[in-house]
mmCIF file of C-alpha atoms and ligand atoms in Angstrom:
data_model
loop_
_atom_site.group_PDB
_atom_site.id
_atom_site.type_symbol
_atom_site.label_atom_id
_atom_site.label_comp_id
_atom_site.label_asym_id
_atom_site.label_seq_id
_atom_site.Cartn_x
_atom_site.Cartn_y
_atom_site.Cartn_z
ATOM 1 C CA UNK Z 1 24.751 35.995 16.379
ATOM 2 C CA UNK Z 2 23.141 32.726 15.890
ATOM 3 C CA UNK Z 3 25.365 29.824 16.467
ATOM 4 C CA UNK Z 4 24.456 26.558 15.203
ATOM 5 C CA UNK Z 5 28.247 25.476 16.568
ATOM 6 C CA UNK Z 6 26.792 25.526 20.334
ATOM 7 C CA UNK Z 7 24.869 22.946 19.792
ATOM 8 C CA UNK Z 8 27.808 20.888 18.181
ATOM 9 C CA UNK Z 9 30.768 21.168 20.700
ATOM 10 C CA UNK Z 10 30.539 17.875 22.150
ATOM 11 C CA UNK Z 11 29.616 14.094 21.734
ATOM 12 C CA UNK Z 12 27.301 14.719 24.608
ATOM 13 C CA UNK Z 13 25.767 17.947 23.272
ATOM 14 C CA UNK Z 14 25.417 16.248 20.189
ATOM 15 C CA UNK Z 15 23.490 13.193 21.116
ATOM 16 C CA UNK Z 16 21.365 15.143 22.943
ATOM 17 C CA UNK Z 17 19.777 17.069 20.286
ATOM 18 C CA UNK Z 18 20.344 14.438 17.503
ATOM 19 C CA UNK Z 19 16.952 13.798 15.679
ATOM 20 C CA UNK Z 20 17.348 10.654 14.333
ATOM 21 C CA UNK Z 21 18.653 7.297 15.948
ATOM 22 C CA UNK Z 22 19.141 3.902 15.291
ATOM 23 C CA UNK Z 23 18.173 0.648 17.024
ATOM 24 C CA UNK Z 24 18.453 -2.933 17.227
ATOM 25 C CA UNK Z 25 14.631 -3.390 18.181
ATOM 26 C CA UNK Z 26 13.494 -1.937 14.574
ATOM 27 C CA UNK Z 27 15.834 -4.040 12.393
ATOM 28 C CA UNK Z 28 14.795 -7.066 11.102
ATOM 29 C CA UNK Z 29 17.108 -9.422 9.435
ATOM 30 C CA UNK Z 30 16.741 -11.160 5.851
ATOM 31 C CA UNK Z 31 17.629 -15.176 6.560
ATOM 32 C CA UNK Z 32 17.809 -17.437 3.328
ATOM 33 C CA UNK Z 33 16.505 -21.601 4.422
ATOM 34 C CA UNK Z 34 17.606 -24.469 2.088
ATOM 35 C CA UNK Z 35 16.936 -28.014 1.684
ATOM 36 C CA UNK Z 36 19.205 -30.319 3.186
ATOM 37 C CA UNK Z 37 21.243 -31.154 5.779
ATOM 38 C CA UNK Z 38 24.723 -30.141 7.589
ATOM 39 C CA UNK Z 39 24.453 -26.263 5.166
ATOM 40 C CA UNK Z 40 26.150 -23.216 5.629
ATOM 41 C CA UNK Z 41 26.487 -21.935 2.256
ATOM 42 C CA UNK Z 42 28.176 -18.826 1.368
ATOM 43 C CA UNK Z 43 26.488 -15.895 -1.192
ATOM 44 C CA UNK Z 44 29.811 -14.192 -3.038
ATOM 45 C CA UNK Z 45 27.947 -11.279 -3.740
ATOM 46 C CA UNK Z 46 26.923 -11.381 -0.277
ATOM 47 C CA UNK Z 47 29.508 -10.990 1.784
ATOM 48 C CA UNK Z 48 28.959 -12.214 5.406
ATOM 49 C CA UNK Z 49 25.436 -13.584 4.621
ATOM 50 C CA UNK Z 50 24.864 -17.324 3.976
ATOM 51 C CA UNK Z 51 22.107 -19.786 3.167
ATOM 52 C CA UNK Z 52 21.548 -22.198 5.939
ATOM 53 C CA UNK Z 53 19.806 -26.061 6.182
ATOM 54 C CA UNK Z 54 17.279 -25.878 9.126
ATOM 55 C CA UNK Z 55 19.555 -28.534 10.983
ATOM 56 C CA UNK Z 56 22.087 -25.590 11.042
ATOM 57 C CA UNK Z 57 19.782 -22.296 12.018
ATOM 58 C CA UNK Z 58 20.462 -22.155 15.236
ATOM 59 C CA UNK Z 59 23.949 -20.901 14.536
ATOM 60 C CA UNK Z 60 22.512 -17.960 13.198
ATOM 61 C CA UNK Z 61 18.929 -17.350 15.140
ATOM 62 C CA UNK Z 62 21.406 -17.643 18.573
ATOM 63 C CA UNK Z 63 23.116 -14.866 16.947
ATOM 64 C CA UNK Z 64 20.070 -12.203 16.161
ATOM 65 C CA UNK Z 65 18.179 -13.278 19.142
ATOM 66 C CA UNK Z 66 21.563 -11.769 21.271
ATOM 67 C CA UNK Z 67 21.898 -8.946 19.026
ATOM 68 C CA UNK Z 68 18.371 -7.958 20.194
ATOM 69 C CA UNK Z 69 16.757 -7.894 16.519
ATOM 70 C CA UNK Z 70 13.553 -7.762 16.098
ATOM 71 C CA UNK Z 71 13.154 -10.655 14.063
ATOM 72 C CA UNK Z 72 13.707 -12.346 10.438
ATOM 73 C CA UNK Z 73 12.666 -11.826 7.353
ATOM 74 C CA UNK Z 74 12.339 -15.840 6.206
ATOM 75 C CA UNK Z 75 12.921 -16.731 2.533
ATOM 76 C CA UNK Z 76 12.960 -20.618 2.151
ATOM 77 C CA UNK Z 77 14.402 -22.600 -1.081
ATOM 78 C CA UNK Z 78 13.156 -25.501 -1.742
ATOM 79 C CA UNK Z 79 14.700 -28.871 -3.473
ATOM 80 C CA UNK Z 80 12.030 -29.080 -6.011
ATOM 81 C CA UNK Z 81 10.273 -26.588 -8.574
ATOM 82 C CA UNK Z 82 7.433 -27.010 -10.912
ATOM 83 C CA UNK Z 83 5.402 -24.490 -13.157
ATOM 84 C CA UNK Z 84 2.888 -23.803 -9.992
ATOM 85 C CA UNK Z 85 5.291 -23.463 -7.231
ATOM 86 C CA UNK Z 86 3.802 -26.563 -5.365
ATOM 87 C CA UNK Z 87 6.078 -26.204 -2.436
ATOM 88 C CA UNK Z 88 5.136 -22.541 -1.410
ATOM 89 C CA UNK Z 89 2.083 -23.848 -0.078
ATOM 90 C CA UNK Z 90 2.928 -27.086 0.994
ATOM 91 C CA UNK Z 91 2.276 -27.530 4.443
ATOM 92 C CA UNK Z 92 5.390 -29.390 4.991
ATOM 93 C CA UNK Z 93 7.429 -26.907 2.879
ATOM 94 C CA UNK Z 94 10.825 -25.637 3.523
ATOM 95 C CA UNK Z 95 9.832 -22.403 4.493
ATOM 96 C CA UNK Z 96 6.825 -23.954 7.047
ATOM 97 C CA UNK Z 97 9.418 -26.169 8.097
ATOM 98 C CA UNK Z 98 11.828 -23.473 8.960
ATOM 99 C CA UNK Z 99 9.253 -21.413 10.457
ATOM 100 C CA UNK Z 100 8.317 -23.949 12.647
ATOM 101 C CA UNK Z 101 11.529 -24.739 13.838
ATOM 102 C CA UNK Z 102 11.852 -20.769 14.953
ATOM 103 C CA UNK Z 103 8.864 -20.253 16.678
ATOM 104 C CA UNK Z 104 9.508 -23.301 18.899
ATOM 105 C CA UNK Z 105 12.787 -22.296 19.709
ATOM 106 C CA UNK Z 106 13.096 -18.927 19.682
ATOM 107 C CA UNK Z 107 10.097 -17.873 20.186
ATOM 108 C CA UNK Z 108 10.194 -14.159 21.048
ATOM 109 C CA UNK Z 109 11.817 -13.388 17.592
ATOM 110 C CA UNK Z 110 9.177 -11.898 15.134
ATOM 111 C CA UNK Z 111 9.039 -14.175 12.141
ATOM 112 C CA UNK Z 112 7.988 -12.438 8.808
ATOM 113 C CA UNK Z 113 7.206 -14.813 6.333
ATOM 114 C CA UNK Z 114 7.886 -13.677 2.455
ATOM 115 C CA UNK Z 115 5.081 -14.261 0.268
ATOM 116 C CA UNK Z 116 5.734 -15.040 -3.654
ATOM 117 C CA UNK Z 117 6.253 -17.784 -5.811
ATOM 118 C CA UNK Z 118 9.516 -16.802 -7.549
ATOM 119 C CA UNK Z 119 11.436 -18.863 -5.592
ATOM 120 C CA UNK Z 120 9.152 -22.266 -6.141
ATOM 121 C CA UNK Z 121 8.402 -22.005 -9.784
ATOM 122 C CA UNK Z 122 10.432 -23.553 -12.571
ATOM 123 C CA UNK Z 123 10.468 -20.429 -14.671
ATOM 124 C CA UNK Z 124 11.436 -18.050 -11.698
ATOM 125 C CA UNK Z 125 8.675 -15.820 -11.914
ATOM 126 C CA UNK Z 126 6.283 -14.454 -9.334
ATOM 127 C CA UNK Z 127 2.900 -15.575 -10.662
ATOM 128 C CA UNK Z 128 1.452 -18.397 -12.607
ATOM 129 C CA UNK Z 129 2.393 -18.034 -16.321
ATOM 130 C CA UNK Z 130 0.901 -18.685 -19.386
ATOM 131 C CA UNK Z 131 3.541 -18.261 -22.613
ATOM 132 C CA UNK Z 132 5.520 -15.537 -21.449
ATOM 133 C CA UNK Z 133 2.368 -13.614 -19.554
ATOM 134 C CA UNK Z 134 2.467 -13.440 -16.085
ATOM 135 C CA UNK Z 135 -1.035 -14.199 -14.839
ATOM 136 C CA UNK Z 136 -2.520 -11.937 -11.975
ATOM 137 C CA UNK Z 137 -6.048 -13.398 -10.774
ATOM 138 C CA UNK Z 138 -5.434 -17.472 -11.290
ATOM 139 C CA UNK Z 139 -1.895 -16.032 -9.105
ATOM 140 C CA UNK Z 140 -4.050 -14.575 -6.405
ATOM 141 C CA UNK Z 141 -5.804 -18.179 -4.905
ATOM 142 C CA UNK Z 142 -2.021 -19.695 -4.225
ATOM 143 C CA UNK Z 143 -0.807 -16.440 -2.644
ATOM 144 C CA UNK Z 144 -3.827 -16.499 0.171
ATOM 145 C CA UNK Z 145 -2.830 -20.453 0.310
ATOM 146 C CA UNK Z 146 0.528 -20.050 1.026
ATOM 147 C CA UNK Z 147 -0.234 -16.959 3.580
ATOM 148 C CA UNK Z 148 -2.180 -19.359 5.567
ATOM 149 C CA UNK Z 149 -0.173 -22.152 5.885
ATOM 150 C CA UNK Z 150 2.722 -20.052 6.556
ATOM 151 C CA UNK Z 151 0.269 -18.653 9.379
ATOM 152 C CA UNK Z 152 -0.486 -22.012 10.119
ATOM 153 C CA UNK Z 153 3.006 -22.496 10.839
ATOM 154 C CA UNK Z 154 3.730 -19.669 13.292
ATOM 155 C CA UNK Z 155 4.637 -16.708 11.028
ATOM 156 C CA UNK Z 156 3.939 -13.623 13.135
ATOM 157 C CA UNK Z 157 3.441 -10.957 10.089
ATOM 158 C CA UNK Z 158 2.522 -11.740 6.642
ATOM 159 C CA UNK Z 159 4.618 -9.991 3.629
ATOM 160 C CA UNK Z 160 3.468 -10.038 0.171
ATOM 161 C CA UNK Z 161 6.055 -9.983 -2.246
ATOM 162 C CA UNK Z 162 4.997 -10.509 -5.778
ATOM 163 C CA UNK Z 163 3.500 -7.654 -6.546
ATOM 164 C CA UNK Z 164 -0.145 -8.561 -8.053
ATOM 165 C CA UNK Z 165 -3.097 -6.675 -7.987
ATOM 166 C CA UNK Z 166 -5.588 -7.518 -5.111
ATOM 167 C CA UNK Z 167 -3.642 -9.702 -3.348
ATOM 168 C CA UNK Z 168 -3.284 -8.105 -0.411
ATOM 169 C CA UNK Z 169 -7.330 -8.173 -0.353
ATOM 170 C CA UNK Z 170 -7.360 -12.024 -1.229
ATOM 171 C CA UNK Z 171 -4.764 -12.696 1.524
ATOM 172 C CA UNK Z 172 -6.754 -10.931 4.318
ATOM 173 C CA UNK Z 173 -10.003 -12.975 3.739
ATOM 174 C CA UNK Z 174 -8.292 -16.363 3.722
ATOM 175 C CA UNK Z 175 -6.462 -15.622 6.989
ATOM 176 C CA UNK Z 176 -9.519 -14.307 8.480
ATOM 177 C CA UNK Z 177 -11.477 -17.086 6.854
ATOM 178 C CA UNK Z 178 -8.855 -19.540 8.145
ATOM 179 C CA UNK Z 179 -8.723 -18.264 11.778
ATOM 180 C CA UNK Z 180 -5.326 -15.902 11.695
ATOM 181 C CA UNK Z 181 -7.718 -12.492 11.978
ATOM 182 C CA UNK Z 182 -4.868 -10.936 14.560
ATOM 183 C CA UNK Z 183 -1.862 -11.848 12.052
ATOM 184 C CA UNK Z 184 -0.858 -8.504 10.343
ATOM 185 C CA UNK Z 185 -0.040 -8.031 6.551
ATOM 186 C CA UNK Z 186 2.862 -6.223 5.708
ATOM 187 C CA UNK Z 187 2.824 -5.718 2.475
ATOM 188 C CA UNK Z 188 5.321 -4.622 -0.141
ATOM 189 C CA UNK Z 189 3.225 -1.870 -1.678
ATOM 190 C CA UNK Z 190 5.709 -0.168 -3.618
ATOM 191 C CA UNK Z 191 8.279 -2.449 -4.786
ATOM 192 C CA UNK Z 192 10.173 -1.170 -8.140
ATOM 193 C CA UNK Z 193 11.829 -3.307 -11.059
ATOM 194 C CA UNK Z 194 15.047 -2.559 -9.641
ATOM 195 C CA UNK Z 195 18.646 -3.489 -10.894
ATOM 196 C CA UNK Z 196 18.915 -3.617 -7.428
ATOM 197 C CA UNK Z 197 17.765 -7.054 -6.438
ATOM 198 C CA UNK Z 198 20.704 -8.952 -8.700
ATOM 199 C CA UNK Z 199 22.578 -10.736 -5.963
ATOM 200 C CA UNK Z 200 19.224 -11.537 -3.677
ATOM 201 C CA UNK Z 201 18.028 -13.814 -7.202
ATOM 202 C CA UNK Z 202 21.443 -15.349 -6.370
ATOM 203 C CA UNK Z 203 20.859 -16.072 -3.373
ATOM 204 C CA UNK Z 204 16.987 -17.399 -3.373
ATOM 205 C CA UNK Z 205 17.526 -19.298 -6.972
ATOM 206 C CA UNK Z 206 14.896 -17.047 -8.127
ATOM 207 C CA UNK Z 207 16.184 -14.927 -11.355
ATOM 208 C CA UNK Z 208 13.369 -15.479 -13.926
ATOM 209 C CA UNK Z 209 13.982 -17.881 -16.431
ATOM 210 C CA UNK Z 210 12.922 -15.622 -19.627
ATOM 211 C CA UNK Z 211 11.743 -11.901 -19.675
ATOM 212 C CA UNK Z 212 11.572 -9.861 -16.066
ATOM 213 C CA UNK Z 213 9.444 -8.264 -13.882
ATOM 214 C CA UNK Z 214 8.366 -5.390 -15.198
ATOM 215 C CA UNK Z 215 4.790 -6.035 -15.666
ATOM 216 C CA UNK Z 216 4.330 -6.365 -12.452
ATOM 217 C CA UNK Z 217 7.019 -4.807 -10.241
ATOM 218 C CA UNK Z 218 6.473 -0.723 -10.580
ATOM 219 C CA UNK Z 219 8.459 1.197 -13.045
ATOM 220 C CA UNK Z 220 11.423 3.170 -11.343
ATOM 221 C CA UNK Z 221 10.494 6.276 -12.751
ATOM 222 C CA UNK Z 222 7.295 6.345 -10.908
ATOM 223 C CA UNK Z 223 6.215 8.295 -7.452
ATOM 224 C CA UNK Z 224 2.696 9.347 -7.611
ATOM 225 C CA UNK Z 225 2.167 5.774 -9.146
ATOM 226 C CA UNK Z 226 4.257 4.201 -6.051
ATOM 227 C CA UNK Z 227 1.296 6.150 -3.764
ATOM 228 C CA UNK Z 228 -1.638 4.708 -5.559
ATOM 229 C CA UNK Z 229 -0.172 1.209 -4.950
ATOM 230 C CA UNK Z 230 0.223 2.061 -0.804
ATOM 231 C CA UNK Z 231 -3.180 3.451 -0.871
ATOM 232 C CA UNK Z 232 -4.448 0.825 -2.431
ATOM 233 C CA UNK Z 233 -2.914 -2.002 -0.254
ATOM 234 C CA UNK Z 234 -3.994 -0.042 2.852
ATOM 235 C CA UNK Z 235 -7.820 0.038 1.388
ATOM 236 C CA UNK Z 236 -7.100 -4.296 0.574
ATOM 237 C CA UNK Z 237 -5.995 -4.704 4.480
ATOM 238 C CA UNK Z 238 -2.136 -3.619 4.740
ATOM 239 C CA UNK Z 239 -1.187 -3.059 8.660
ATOM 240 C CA UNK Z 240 2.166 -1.945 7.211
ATOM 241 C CA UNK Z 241 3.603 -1.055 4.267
ATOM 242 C CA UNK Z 242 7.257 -1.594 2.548
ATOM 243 C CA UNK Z 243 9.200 0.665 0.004
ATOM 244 C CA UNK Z 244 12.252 -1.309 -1.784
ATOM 245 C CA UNK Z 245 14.435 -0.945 -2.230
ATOM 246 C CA UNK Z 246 15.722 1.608 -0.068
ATOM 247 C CA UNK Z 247 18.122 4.432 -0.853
ATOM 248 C CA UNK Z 248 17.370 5.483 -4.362
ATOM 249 C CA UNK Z 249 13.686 5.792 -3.186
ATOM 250 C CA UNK Z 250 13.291 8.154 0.138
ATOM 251 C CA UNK Z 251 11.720 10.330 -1.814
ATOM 252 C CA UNK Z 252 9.239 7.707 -1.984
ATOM 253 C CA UNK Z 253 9.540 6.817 1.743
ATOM 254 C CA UNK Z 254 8.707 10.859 2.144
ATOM 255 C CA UNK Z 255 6.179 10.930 0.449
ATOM 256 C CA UNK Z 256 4.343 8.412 1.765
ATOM 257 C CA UNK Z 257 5.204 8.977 5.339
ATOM 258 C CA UNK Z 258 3.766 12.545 4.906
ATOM 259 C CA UNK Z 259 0.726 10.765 3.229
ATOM 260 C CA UNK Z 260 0.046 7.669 5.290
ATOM 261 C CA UNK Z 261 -0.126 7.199 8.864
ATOM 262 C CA UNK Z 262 1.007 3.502 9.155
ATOM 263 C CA UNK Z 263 4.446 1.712 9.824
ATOM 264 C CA UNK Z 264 6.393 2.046 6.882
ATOM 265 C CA UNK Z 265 9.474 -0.539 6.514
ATOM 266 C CA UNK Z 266 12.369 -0.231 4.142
ATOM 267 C CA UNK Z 267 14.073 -2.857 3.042
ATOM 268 C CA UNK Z 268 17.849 -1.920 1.751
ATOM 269 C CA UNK Z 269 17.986 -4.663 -0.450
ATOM 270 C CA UNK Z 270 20.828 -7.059 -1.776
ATOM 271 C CA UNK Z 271 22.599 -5.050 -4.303
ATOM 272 C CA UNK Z 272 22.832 -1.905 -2.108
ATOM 273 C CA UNK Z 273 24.698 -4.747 0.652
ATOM 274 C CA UNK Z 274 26.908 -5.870 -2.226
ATOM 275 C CA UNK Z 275 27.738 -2.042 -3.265
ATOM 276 C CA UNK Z 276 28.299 -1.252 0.354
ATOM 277 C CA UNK Z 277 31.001 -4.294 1.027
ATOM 278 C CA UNK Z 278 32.734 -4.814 -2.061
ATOM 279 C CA UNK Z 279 33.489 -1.115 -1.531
ATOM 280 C CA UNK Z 280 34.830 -1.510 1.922
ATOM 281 C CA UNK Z 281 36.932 -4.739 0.706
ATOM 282 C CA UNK Z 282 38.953 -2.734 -1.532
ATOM 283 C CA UNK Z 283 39.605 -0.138 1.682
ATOM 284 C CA UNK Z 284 37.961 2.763 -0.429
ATOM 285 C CA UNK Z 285 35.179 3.340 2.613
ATOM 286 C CA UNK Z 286 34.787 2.948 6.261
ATOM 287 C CA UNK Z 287 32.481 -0.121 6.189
ATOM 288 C CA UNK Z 288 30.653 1.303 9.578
ATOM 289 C CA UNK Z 289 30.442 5.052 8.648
ATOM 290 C CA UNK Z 290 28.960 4.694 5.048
ATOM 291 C CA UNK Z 291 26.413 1.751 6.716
ATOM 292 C CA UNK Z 292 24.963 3.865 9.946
ATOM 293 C CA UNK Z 293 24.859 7.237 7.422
ATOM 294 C CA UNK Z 294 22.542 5.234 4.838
ATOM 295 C CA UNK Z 295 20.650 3.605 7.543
ATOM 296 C CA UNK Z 296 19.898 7.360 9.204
ATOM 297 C CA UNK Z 297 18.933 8.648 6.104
ATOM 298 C CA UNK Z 298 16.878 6.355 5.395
ATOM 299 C CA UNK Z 299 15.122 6.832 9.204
ATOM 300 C CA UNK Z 300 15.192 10.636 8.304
ATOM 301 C CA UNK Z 301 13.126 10.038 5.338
ATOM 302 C CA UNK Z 302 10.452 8.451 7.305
ATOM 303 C CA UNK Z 303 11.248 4.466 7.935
ATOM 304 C CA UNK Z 304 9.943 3.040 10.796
ATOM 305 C CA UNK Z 305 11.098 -0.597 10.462
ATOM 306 C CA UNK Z 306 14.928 -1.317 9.068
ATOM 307 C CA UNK Z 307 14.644 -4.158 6.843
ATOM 308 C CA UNK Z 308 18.330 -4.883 6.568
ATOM 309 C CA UNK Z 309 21.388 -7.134 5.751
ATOM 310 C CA UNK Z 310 23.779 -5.320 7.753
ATOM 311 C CA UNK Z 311 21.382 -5.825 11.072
ATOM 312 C CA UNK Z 312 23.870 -8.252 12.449
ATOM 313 C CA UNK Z 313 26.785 -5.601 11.865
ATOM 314 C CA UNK Z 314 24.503 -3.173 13.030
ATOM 315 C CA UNK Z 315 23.914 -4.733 16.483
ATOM 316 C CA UNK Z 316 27.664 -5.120 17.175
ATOM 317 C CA UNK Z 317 28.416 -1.740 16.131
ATOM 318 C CA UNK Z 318 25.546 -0.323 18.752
ATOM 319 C CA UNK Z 319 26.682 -2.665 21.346
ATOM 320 C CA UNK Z 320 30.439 -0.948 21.320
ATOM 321 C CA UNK Z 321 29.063 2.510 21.086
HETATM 322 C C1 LIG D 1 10.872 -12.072 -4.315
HETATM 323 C C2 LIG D 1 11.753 -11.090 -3.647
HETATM 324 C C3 LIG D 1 12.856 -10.401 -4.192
HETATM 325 C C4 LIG D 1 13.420 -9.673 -3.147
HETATM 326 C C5 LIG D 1 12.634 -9.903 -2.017
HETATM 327 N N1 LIG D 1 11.592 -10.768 -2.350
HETATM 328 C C6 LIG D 1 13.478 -10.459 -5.529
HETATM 329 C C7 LIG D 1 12.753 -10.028 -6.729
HETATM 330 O O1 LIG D 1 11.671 -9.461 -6.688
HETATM 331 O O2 LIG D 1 13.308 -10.330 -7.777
HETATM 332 C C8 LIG D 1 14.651 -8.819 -3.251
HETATM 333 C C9 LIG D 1 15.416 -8.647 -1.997
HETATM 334 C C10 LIG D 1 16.819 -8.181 -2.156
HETATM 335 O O3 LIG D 1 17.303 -7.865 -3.265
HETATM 336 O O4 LIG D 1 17.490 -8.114 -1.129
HETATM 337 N N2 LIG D 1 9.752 -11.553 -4.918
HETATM 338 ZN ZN1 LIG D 2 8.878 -13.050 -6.403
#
């Protein structure tokens, strides 16, 4: 008779023919940078993560550099907005600033640098506007602007955000233009107008001021269309490729694993973190159980790199095992 049970009997047995397995060394950790001085802010949807001044990082970067994380995913908010998003590409911006300050000190974490204006502009959305339209090609020139003076500030990978069309191309000229041919583009090819991203806009001060994103982020209904997009980025330049957020689309990640041979990150985004630890709060799940399962599955469907608010959790967790 076959017996599947054999292979089951023990932890030892078990590990040994498990498929699928977790790491520190994929993760990569979402940090949020401020303005100011003497900052440790908490996020209440966002239990356990926190926005930090740059006089106050180290607190945190001593804390992922021991957990053996890969790196951070950097989004920086800065004091001052206008209709443009001036301070995305300022040289001296918050997020340069902060990216500085990491490379010096810690300088064998991998620093991935969010690209997208949402979080400079006045009206909170990820392009230039014009009324309520969201404009795609005048967007295009900032977006390779900011990508190279975050380059020019040590960012190791480059991750396009906003969701415009040819901006992965436009970003790959001006950093090879600008010197930074050896700096990858990870780009975030198939990124869907999710529900999902409520307490992240909390976080970055970046909800949109009127309308939303839906003519530009992908509609959730949409797979084959979700494809096109990573094709497309990987004919513009992509080295990598990221499907947000995570759970609700691995048959996304799947797909495009089976289609595409390139890194593919996931990143299980804010409002699947808030979900996941209001949940365990109330005592109606084991916090550490429901996290490594979704984490798994989401390897199983074909992730490569863990983009992840649990990372620090993660680490511990591993460490104990
Ligand atoms: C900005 C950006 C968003 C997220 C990452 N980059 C928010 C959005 O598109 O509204 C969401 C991340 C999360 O929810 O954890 N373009
Ligand atoms: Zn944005």
């Amino acid at each position: 008779m076959r017996r599947f049970r054999r292979l089951r009997g023990s932890e030892a047995m078990r590990k040994l023919v498990r498929e699928t397995r977790i790491s520190a060394e994929e993760m990569i950790y979402p940090i949020f940078i401020i303005e100011g001085e003497n900052i440790k802010n908490p996020i209440a949807s966002m239990p356990g993560v926190y926005q930090y001044s740059i006089d106050r990082m180290d607190e945190l970067l001593e804390k992922v550099k021991a957990a053996g994380i890969a790196g951070v995913l950097i989004f920086g908010i800065p004091a001052e907005k206008d209709e443009v998003g001036s301070q995305a590409y300022h040289p001296n911006g918050i997020t340069q600033r902060a990216i500085r300050h990491i490379k010096e000190n810690y300088p064998e974490l991998l620093v991935i640098a969010d690209v997208c204006l949402c979080e400079y502009t006045s009206h909170g959305h990820c392009g230039l506007v014009d009324g309520c339209h969201i404009l795609n090609d005048e967007t295009l020139p900032l977006l390779a602007k900011m990508s190279v003076t975050l380059a020019e500030a040590g960012a190791d990978i480059i991750a396009p955000s906003d969701m415009m069309d040819g901006r992965v191309g436009a970003i790959r000229e001006a950093l090879d233009e600008n010197g930074f041919k050896n700096i990858p583009i990870m780009a975030y090819s198939a990124k869907f107008a999710s529900g999902y991203y409520g307490p992240f806009r909390d976080a970055a001060h970046s909800a949109p001021q009127f309308g939303d994103r839906r003519s530009y982020q992908m509609d959730v209904a949409n797979k084959r269309e979700a494809l096109r997009e990573i094709a497309d980025d990987i004919e513009e330049g992509a080295d990598m490729y990221i499907v947000k957020p995570a759970l609700a689309y691995l048959d996304v990640v799947e797909a495009a694993a089976q289609r595409f041979d390139l890194p593919i990150a996931v990143y299980n985004v804010s409002g699947e973190y808030a979900m996941v630890k209001a949940a365990a709060q109330m005592g109606w799940i084991d916090e550490k159980r429901i996290v490594m399962e979704n984490l798994i599955a989401m390897k199983r469907a074909g992730a490569t790199i863990l983009i992840t608010y649990h990372a620090l959790d993660v680490a511990k967790w591993l460490k104990e095992a």
